[in-house]
Amino acid sequence: MSVSSPRRLVEELLNDGGGVLRLAPAFVARDLVPPGRRFGLPEDAYDLGERGFLCERWLGSTTKADNRIGPDDEGLSRVVDSSGRPRMTLRDAVAADPGAIMGKEYAASHPQGLGRLAKLLDYGARIPYHIHPPQRFAELLGRRSKDEAYYFPSGVDAGPHPETFFGVHPWIVREGEYDVLLPYLIDWDSDLILRHSRAELQVPDEGFQVPSGVLHGPGTALTVELQEDSDVFAMFQALNAGRIISKELLFHDVRPADREAHGERFPLNFVEWELNGDPYFYENNHLSPQPVATDGGGAEWWIFYNTPKFSGKKLVVPPGGRHTATENGVYSILVWSGAGRYCGLDVRGGDADRDELLVSHPVATAPHTVENTGDTDLVVFKFFGPDVNDPPSITRFTG
């Protein structure tokens, strides 16, 4: 195979899709928490043996899942041709011709690629209380930080625990009692570390942002997540969903020398205490949909905003409606519900072979059409990478 053949394949796939790439679903296993079983798959598809359970679907992904056991390409989205045959990973496509997909100027200024990762999270129990190391610690291992944000779609069963624990009680920071969490990390035998955190309801059609360095334990509501393209973490909760998880996950992204020198105390360095103990954490991190001006053929809202690292919108086109969009750069979509045509391609929510696209920069930045050909609302989620948009900001609350 010649060196130039991947580039030619990208050109062929873009030509076939009119500048749009159709993506196959990328399901990801996790072994910590049972599945919520809301992806519409056969019941026997969720249990993957020693790999764990099928709990996540990664969307428009160029990021490999950092799992202990699993296929080499787990988490990577695949580009399919017009017949539905997988041809290459999206990561390889972006690497082969970043200018064609991302736009030459944007690709030159963002050599890391698309720079974001969208997911569907489908868990039957709460995810353990954990943290994503800030950049100054992630880069010690050649990794990137993992700011993230959540949106909870309406009309879906929320599961048994639709609340998320965030941060720590303000008194811990106010009094400088930062070692209060340390005994739980040393003993590693309970879930009582949660007594020092606060839970917020996962309200449908709302969400939260979670900066790196903030402790959190997400609840069971089906969640659309948008984040930096990274998979770094440290687990702080030992007992979850009825079993003790491996303590090795506390040190997942800790260098051996730091673990040897500082033990369980070192992961506490990941905690951005002022953010975690913010008495107005809810007000400063809660995301509610913010309307976007449109052409009248549909309605749009910002659902991921308040950061230059990524952004996202929800688009609703009514039956018979025709919406014209013009965006600032490359983006991917998930068709949540309804049926129609997106940039001329057939799409259908709930059909994993017809619900995911990547719109290349040349198409995204020119007027392009979304049509609803069904008898219910066409609902689409749009995902953008770093610096594509200038989304709204949360007005910071200080009391």
Tab-separated table of C-alpha atoms in Angstrom:
chain	number	residue	atom	x	y	z
A	1	MET	CA	0.000	0.000	0.000
A	2	SER	CA	1.450	3.361	-0.953
A	3	VAL	CA	1.952	6.134	1.554
A	4	SER	CA	-0.636	8.300	-0.174
A	5	SER	CA	-3.438	5.681	-0.260
A	6	PRO	CA	-5.059	6.653	3.099
A	7	ARG	CA	-5.333	10.233	1.821
A	8	ARG	CA	-6.937	9.013	-1.391
A	9	LEU	CA	-9.385	6.925	0.631
A	10	VAL	CA	-10.364	9.992	2.677
A	11	GLU	CA	-10.946	11.899	-0.567
A	12	GLU	CA	-13.083	9.053	-1.899
A	13	LEU	CA	-15.195	8.855	1.278
A	14	LEU	CA	-15.685	12.629	1.390
A	15	ASN	CA	-16.693	12.679	-2.273
A	16	ASP	CA	-19.173	9.838	-1.742
A	17	GLY	CA	-20.795	11.665	1.174
A	18	GLY	CA	-20.767	15.133	-0.313
A	19	GLY	CA	-18.197	16.270	2.253
A	20	VAL	CA	-19.852	14.341	5.097
A	21	LEU	CA	-18.541	11.125	6.671
A	22	ARG	CA	-20.938	8.505	7.954
A	23	LEU	CA	-19.726	6.847	11.162
A	24	ALA	CA	-20.367	3.401	12.624
A	25	PRO	CA	-21.190	3.145	16.342
A	26	ALA	CA	-18.227	2.684	18.703
A	27	PHE	CA	-19.403	0.834	21.802
A	28	VAL	CA	-17.084	0.681	24.826
A	29	ALA	CA	-16.983	-1.777	27.720
A	30	ARG	CA	-16.348	-0.822	31.338
A	31	ASP	CA	-15.810	-3.278	34.200
A	32	LEU	CA	-16.695	-1.147	37.237
A	33	VAL	CA	-20.448	-0.593	36.981
A	34	PRO	CA	-23.365	-2.653	35.579
A	35	PRO	CA	-25.036	-1.410	32.377
A	36	GLY	CA	-28.268	0.554	32.212
A	37	ARG	CA	-29.348	-1.461	29.137
A	38	ARG	CA	-30.901	1.550	27.370
A	39	PHE	CA	-29.034	1.393	24.057
A	40	GLY	CA	-31.769	-0.721	22.476
A	41	LEU	CA	-29.452	-3.698	21.949
A	42	PRO	CA	-30.279	-7.387	22.517
A	43	GLU	CA	-30.074	-8.294	26.202
A	44	ASP	CA	-27.119	-10.616	25.682
A	45	ALA	CA	-25.084	-7.856	24.001
A	46	TYR	CA	-24.332	-5.998	27.235
A	47	ASP	CA	-22.357	-8.692	29.094
A	48	LEU	CA	-18.854	-8.948	27.636
A	49	GLY	CA	-17.297	-11.358	30.105
A	50	GLU	CA	-13.947	-10.312	31.577
A	51	ARG	CA	-14.119	-7.045	29.635
A	52	GLY	CA	-17.097	-6.025	31.757
A	53	PHE	CA	-20.302	-4.529	30.397
A	54	LEU	CA	-21.238	-2.448	27.409
A	55	CYS	CA	-21.961	0.849	29.163
A	56	GLU	CA	-20.757	3.582	26.793
A	57	ARG	CA	-20.978	4.600	23.162
A	58	TRP	CA	-18.300	6.979	21.925
A	59	LEU	CA	-19.334	9.432	19.209
A	60	GLY	CA	-17.137	10.888	16.481
A	61	SER	CA	-14.227	9.463	18.444
A	62	THR	CA	-10.538	9.649	17.615
A	63	THR	CA	-9.658	8.500	21.152
A	64	LYS	CA	-8.824	4.932	22.124
A	65	ALA	CA	-10.422	3.651	25.321
A	66	ASP	CA	-7.792	3.041	27.987
A	67	ASN	CA	-9.195	-0.288	29.157
A	68	ARG	CA	-7.288	-3.093	30.847
A	69	ILE	CA	-8.712	-5.673	28.430
A	70	GLY	CA	-10.208	-5.074	25.007
A	71	PRO	CA	-9.568	-4.725	21.294
A	72	ASP	CA	-6.804	-2.444	20.085
A	73	ASP	CA	-9.293	-0.084	18.441
A	74	GLU	CA	-11.873	0.078	21.244
A	75	GLY	CA	-13.483	3.518	21.358
A	76	LEU	CA	-12.350	4.586	17.890
A	77	SER	CA	-15.139	5.538	15.480
A	78	ARG	CA	-14.995	3.978	12.025
A	79	VAL	CA	-15.880	5.697	8.769
A	80	VAL	CA	-18.185	3.629	6.558
A	81	ASP	CA	-18.828	3.911	2.830
A	82	SER	CA	-22.215	4.256	1.140
A	83	SER	CA	-22.813	0.501	1.490
A	84	GLY	CA	-22.157	0.617	5.240
A	85	ARG	CA	-18.772	-1.123	5.011
A	86	PRO	CA	-16.155	0.146	7.502
A	87	ARG	CA	-13.164	1.577	5.622
A	88	MET	CA	-10.913	3.257	8.191
A	89	THR	CA	-10.950	4.755	11.662
A	90	LEU	CA	-11.863	8.398	12.004
A	91	ARG	CA	-8.523	8.915	13.750
A	92	ASP	CA	-6.679	7.599	10.688
A	93	ALA	CA	-8.856	9.715	8.389
A	94	VAL	CA	-8.064	12.912	10.291
A	95	ALA	CA	-4.366	12.035	10.369
A	96	ALA	CA	-4.325	11.265	6.633
A	97	ASP	CA	-5.881	14.557	5.516
A	98	PRO	CA	-6.551	16.945	8.401
A	99	GLY	CA	-7.024	19.923	6.104
A	100	ALA	CA	-9.830	18.285	4.131
A	101	ILE	CA	-11.734	17.369	7.283
A	102	MET	CA	-10.880	20.189	9.689
A	103	GLY	CA	-10.016	23.017	7.272
A	104	LYS	CA	-6.391	23.897	6.563
A	105	GLU	CA	-6.161	26.874	8.913
A	106	TYR	CA	-7.858	25.129	11.839
A	107	ALA	CA	-5.833	21.936	11.288
A	108	ALA	CA	-2.594	23.924	11.321
A	109	SER	CA	-3.467	25.576	14.637
A	110	HIS	CA	-4.850	22.347	16.197
A	111	PRO	CA	-2.344	19.610	15.358
A	112	GLN	CA	-3.840	17.371	18.064
A	113	GLY	CA	-6.824	16.774	15.755
A	114	LEU	CA	-10.512	17.142	16.544
A	115	GLY	CA	-9.641	17.612	20.215
A	116	ARG	CA	-12.937	16.514	21.748
A	117	LEU	CA	-14.793	13.319	22.588
A	118	ALA	CA	-18.551	12.867	22.813
A	119	LYS	CA	-20.153	9.909	24.572
A	120	LEU	CA	-23.401	8.307	25.609
A	121	LEU	CA	-23.178	6.979	29.173
A	122	ASP	CA	-25.606	4.183	30.101
A	123	TYR	CA	-24.944	2.941	33.637
A	124	GLY	CA	-27.207	0.951	35.946
A	125	ALA	CA	-25.445	2.195	39.107
A	126	ARG	CA	-23.598	5.350	40.046
A	127	ILE	CA	-20.042	5.719	38.698
A	128	PRO	CA	-17.497	5.780	41.568
A	129	TYR	CA	-16.405	9.130	42.970
A	130	HIS	CA	-13.295	10.025	40.974
A	131	ILE	CA	-11.228	12.857	39.537
A	132	HIS	CA	-9.479	13.785	36.296
A	133	PRO	CA	-5.987	15.193	36.873
A	134	PRO	CA	-5.440	18.837	35.846
A	135	GLN	CA	-3.110	19.429	32.928
A	136	ARG	CA	0.002	20.012	35.058
A	137	PHE	CA	-0.331	16.443	36.368
A	138	ALA	CA	-1.698	14.759	33.229
A	139	GLU	CA	1.270	16.004	31.214
A	140	LEU	CA	3.692	14.240	33.590
A	141	LEU	CA	2.543	11.054	31.856
A	142	GLY	CA	2.295	12.569	28.394
A	143	ARG	CA	-1.497	12.825	28.715
A	144	ARG	CA	-4.019	15.634	28.472
A	145	SER	CA	-6.467	16.930	31.054
A	146	LYS	CA	-10.122	15.953	30.856
A	147	ASP	CA	-12.591	18.768	31.365
A	148	GLU	CA	-16.059	17.398	30.654
A	149	ALA	CA	-19.735	18.319	30.629
A	150	TYR	CA	-23.051	16.456	30.807
A	151	TYR	CA	-26.492	16.771	29.273
A	152	PHE	CA	-29.416	14.579	30.382
A	153	PRO	CA	-31.913	13.911	27.554
A	154	SER	CA	-35.595	13.956	28.432
A	155	GLY	CA	-37.981	11.071	27.921
A	156	VAL	CA	-35.548	8.378	29.122
A	157	ASP	CA	-35.728	6.290	32.299
A	158	ALA	CA	-33.314	7.895	34.760
A	159	GLY	CA	-32.326	4.700	36.576
A	160	PRO	CA	-32.176	4.091	40.336
A	161	HIS	CA	-29.795	6.919	41.310
A	162	PRO	CA	-30.313	10.021	39.130
A	163	GLU	CA	-28.053	12.273	41.164
A	164	THR	CA	-24.371	13.139	40.862
A	165	PHE	CA	-21.962	13.849	43.704
A	166	PHE	CA	-19.756	16.893	43.113
A	167	GLY	CA	-16.780	18.311	44.992
A	168	VAL	CA	-16.507	18.460	48.775
A	169	HIS	CA	-18.356	20.277	51.532
A	170	PRO	CA	-17.244	23.931	51.681
A	171	TRP	CA	-16.074	23.654	55.313
A	172	ILE	CA	-13.252	21.325	54.235
A	173	VAL	CA	-11.709	24.068	52.140
A	174	ARG	CA	-12.665	26.885	54.478
A	175	GLU	CA	-10.907	25.140	57.386
A	176	GLY	CA	-8.046	23.732	55.290
A	177	GLU	CA	-8.884	20.164	56.348
A	178	TYR	CA	-7.546	18.669	53.136
A	179	ASP	CA	-6.456	15.417	54.786
A	180	VAL	CA	-10.036	14.487	55.669
A	181	LEU	CA	-10.229	12.331	52.528
A	182	LEU	CA	-6.913	10.561	53.045
A	183	PRO	CA	-8.081	7.785	55.451
A	184	TYR	CA	-10.625	6.570	52.889
A	185	LEU	CA	-7.883	6.252	50.274
A	186	ILE	CA	-5.626	4.367	52.687
A	187	ASP	CA	-8.275	2.009	54.124
A	188	TRP	CA	-9.917	1.419	50.726
A	189	ASP	CA	-12.863	-0.524	52.121
A	190	SER	CA	-16.028	1.607	51.866
A	191	ASP	CA	-18.039	4.247	50.041
A	192	LEU	CA	-18.147	6.560	53.058
A	193	ILE	CA	-15.955	9.141	51.329
A	194	LEU	CA	-19.238	10.307	49.779
A	195	ARG	CA	-20.287	11.739	53.176
A	196	HIS	CA	-17.935	14.642	52.384
A	197	SER	CA	-19.539	15.480	49.031
A	198	ARG	CA	-22.823	16.985	47.820
A	199	ALA	CA	-25.308	15.435	45.373
A	200	GLU	CA	-27.264	17.249	42.662
A	201	LEU	CA	-30.257	15.859	40.777
A	202	GLN	CA	-29.799	14.944	37.133
A	203	VAL	CA	-32.718	16.932	35.737
A	204	PRO	CA	-33.856	16.111	32.179
A	205	ASP	CA	-32.862	18.692	29.545
A	206	GLU	CA	-30.231	20.164	31.863
A	207	GLY	CA	-26.608	19.369	32.686
A	208	PHE	CA	-23.348	20.273	34.413
A	209	GLN	CA	-19.784	21.127	33.555
A	210	VAL	CA	-16.973	19.351	35.418
A	211	PRO	CA	-13.514	20.946	35.173
A	212	SER	CA	-10.441	18.771	35.632
A	213	GLY	CA	-9.545	18.611	39.302
A	214	VAL	CA	-13.175	18.341	40.483
A	215	LEU	CA	-14.247	15.176	42.309
A	216	HIS	CA	-17.493	13.696	40.989
A	217	GLY	CA	-19.584	10.530	41.054
A	218	PRO	CA	-22.062	10.589	38.135
A	219	GLY	CA	-25.551	9.157	38.605
A	220	THR	CA	-27.617	6.769	36.514
A	221	ALA	CA	-29.491	9.102	34.155
A	222	LEU	CA	-28.653	8.351	30.527
A	223	THR	CA	-26.083	11.037	29.758
A	224	VAL	CA	-24.688	12.771	26.702
A	225	GLU	CA	-21.139	13.744	27.620
A	226	LEU	CA	-18.741	16.070	25.821
A	227	GLN	CA	-15.135	16.309	26.959
A	228	GLU	CA	-11.532	16.829	26.028
A	229	ASP	CA	-10.162	13.827	24.144
A	230	SER	CA	-8.510	12.112	27.079
A	231	ASP	CA	-9.141	9.113	29.334
A	232	VAL	CA	-7.203	10.024	32.511
A	233	PHE	CA	-8.601	9.528	36.017
A	234	ALA	CA	-8.029	8.506	39.618
A	235	MET	CA	-10.747	6.629	41.522
A	236	PHE	CA	-11.336	7.830	45.098
A	237	GLN	CA	-14.211	5.501	46.077
A	238	ALA	CA	-13.416	1.900	47.027
A	239	LEU	CA	-16.863	0.308	47.373
A	240	ASN	CA	-19.259	0.754	44.464
A	241	ALA	CA	-22.233	-1.226	43.127
A	242	GLY	CA	-21.716	-3.828	45.859
A	243	ARG	CA	-18.026	-4.602	45.345
A	244	ILE	CA	-14.587	-3.271	46.175
A	245	ILE	CA	-12.868	-2.011	43.035
A	246	SER	CA	-9.154	-2.375	42.463
A	247	LYS	CA	-7.058	0.136	44.368
A	248	GLU	CA	-4.798	0.286	41.326
A	249	LEU	CA	-7.396	2.647	39.832
A	250	LEU	CA	-6.509	5.234	42.476
A	251	PHE	CA	-3.039	5.295	40.894
A	252	HIS	CA	-4.202	4.936	37.274
A	253	ASP	CA	-2.417	8.120	36.193
A	254	VAL	CA	0.242	8.429	38.883
A	255	ARG	CA	3.896	7.894	38.004
A	256	PRO	CA	5.473	4.923	39.844
A	257	ALA	CA	8.066	7.196	41.442
A	258	ASP	CA	5.363	9.515	42.810
A	259	ARG	CA	3.410	6.552	44.154
A	260	GLU	CA	6.527	5.166	45.807
A	261	ALA	CA	7.411	8.509	47.394
A	262	HIS	CA	3.969	9.713	48.483
A	263	GLY	CA	1.534	6.767	48.346
A	264	GLU	CA	-2.168	7.575	48.678
A	265	ARG	CA	-1.419	11.197	49.452
A	266	PHE	CA	-0.218	11.935	45.928
A	267	PRO	CA	-3.624	11.697	44.154
A	268	LEU	CA	-4.910	14.353	46.568
A	269	ASN	CA	-2.702	16.770	44.628
A	270	PHE	CA	-5.151	16.403	41.730
A	271	VAL	CA	-7.899	18.111	43.761
A	272	GLU	CA	-8.456	21.778	42.893
A	273	TRP	CA	-9.733	22.596	46.351
A	274	GLU	CA	-11.292	26.004	45.676
A	275	LEU	CA	-13.360	24.596	42.806
A	276	ASN	CA	-14.424	21.557	44.836
A	277	GLY	CA	-15.421	23.563	47.897
A	278	ASP	CA	-17.185	26.378	46.040
A	279	PRO	CA	-20.354	27.074	48.093
A	280	TYR	CA	-22.013	28.080	44.817
A	281	PHE	CA	-20.856	25.029	42.871
A	282	TYR	CA	-24.337	24.454	41.438
A	283	GLU	CA	-24.808	28.026	40.258
A	284	ASN	CA	-21.331	28.179	38.703
A	285	ASN	CA	-21.404	24.786	36.960
A	286	HIS	CA	-25.042	24.093	36.119
A	287	LEU	CA	-25.891	24.100	32.401
A	288	SER	CA	-29.390	24.886	31.157
A	289	PRO	CA	-30.154	25.137	27.412
A	290	GLN	CA	-29.439	28.586	25.955
A	291	PRO	CA	-31.334	29.549	22.761
A	292	VAL	CA	-29.486	30.119	19.482
A	293	ALA	CA	-30.844	32.398	16.761
A	294	THR	CA	-31.942	30.287	13.744
A	295	ASP	CA	-33.569	30.703	10.348
A	296	GLY	CA	-37.015	29.663	11.595
A	297	GLY	CA	-36.935	26.171	10.069
A	298	GLY	CA	-35.819	24.691	13.378
A	299	ALA	CA	-34.827	25.646	16.911
A	300	GLU	CA	-31.354	25.364	18.434
A	301	TRP	CA	-29.981	25.610	21.962
A	302	TRP	CA	-26.485	25.586	23.375
A	303	ILE	CA	-26.272	22.599	25.736
A	304	PHE	CA	-22.458	22.558	26.135
A	305	TYR	CA	-20.834	25.946	26.664
A	306	ASN	CA	-18.799	28.113	29.077
A	307	THR	CA	-15.446	26.835	27.783
A	308	PRO	CA	-13.335	27.234	24.633
A	309	LYS	CA	-12.310	23.555	24.879
A	310	PHE	CA	-15.532	22.191	23.345
A	311	SER	CA	-19.134	23.180	22.707
A	312	GLY	CA	-22.389	21.585	21.627
A	313	LYS	CA	-25.934	22.294	20.527
A	314	LYS	CA	-29.320	20.618	20.366
A	315	LEU	CA	-31.272	21.109	17.127
A	316	VAL	CA	-34.994	20.370	16.825
A	317	VAL	CA	-36.668	20.399	13.399
A	318	PRO	CA	-40.462	19.841	13.408
A	319	PRO	CA	-42.212	17.409	11.031
A	320	GLY	CA	-42.045	18.750	7.493
A	321	GLY	CA	-39.523	21.379	8.581
A	322	ARG	CA	-36.405	22.421	6.685
A	323	HIS	CA	-33.558	24.036	8.596
A	324	THR	CA	-30.509	25.731	7.080
A	325	ALA	CA	-27.361	25.830	9.183
A	326	THR	CA	-23.994	27.501	8.794
A	327	GLU	CA	-21.366	26.630	11.420
A	328	ASN	CA	-17.888	27.913	12.229
A	329	GLY	CA	-16.081	24.641	11.591
A	330	VAL	CA	-16.022	20.867	11.531
A	331	TYR	CA	-18.494	19.073	13.795
A	332	SER	CA	-20.087	15.691	14.382
A	333	ILE	CA	-23.695	14.814	15.126
A	334	LEU	CA	-25.834	12.227	16.834
A	335	VAL	CA	-29.424	11.986	15.625
A	336	TRP	CA	-31.293	11.399	18.853
A	337	SER	CA	-34.806	10.886	17.488
A	338	GLY	CA	-36.856	11.315	14.339
A	339	ALA	CA	-35.940	10.807	10.699
A	340	GLY	CA	-34.782	13.054	7.900
A	341	ARG	CA	-31.963	14.094	5.639
A	342	TYR	CA	-28.813	15.800	6.909
A	343	CYS	CA	-26.686	17.417	4.196
A	344	GLY	CA	-28.483	15.099	1.800
A	345	LEU	CA	-27.800	11.889	3.750
A	346	ASP	CA	-30.588	9.800	5.258
A	347	VAL	CA	-30.557	9.822	9.068
A	348	ARG	CA	-32.702	8.137	11.702
A	349	GLY	CA	-32.610	8.335	15.477
A	350	GLY	CA	-32.395	5.011	17.264
A	351	ASP	CA	-30.752	3.328	14.258
A	352	ALA	CA	-27.047	3.027	15.068
A	353	ASP	CA	-26.229	2.604	11.385
A	354	ARG	CA	-27.964	5.851	10.432
A	355	ASP	CA	-27.591	8.232	13.383
A	356	GLU	CA	-23.993	9.486	13.340
A	357	LEU	CA	-22.156	11.792	10.913
A	358	LEU	CA	-19.112	14.048	10.764
A	359	VAL	CA	-19.574	17.251	8.759
A	360	SER	CA	-16.280	18.429	7.273
A	361	HIS	CA	-15.146	22.048	7.500
A	362	PRO	CA	-16.001	23.029	3.875
A	363	VAL	CA	-19.582	21.778	4.242
A	364	ALA	CA	-20.042	23.009	7.814
A	365	THR	CA	-19.006	26.574	7.000
A	366	ALA	CA	-21.342	26.860	4.005
A	367	PRO	CA	-25.155	26.803	4.264
A	368	HIS	CA	-26.304	23.193	4.595
A	369	THR	CA	-29.763	21.759	5.008
A	370	VAL	CA	-31.463	19.558	7.593
A	371	GLU	CA	-34.888	18.203	6.612
A	372	ASN	CA	-37.417	16.359	8.754
A	373	THR	CA	-39.067	13.671	6.617
A	374	GLY	CA	-40.849	11.954	9.496
A	375	ASP	CA	-43.942	12.596	11.605
A	376	THR	CA	-42.148	13.420	14.879
A	377	ASP	CA	-39.545	16.024	15.824
A	378	LEU	CA	-36.071	15.444	14.416
A	379	VAL	CA	-33.705	15.954	17.383
A	380	VAL	CA	-29.974	16.235	16.719
A	381	PHE	CA	-26.999	16.829	19.017
A	382	LYS	CA	-24.004	18.696	17.513
A	383	PHE	CA	-20.474	18.396	18.907
A	384	PHE	CA	-17.669	20.906	18.267
A	385	GLY	CA	-14.010	20.846	19.236
A	386	PRO	CA	-11.750	23.481	20.805
A	387	ASP	CA	-11.968	27.076	19.607
A	388	VAL	CA	-14.579	26.387	16.904
A	389	ASN	CA	-17.244	28.491	18.617
A	390	ASP	CA	-17.540	31.365	21.035
A	391	PRO	CA	-20.379	29.943	23.149
A	392	PRO	CA	-22.148	31.674	26.051
A	393	SER	CA	-20.616	31.872	29.500
A	394	ILE	CA	-22.124	31.221	32.891
A	395	THR	CA	-22.348	34.378	34.939
A	396	ARG	CA	-20.218	33.513	37.924
A	397	PHE	CA	-22.027	33.657	41.256
A	398	THR	CA	-20.074	34.711	44.329
A	399	GLY	CA	-22.901	35.405	46.761
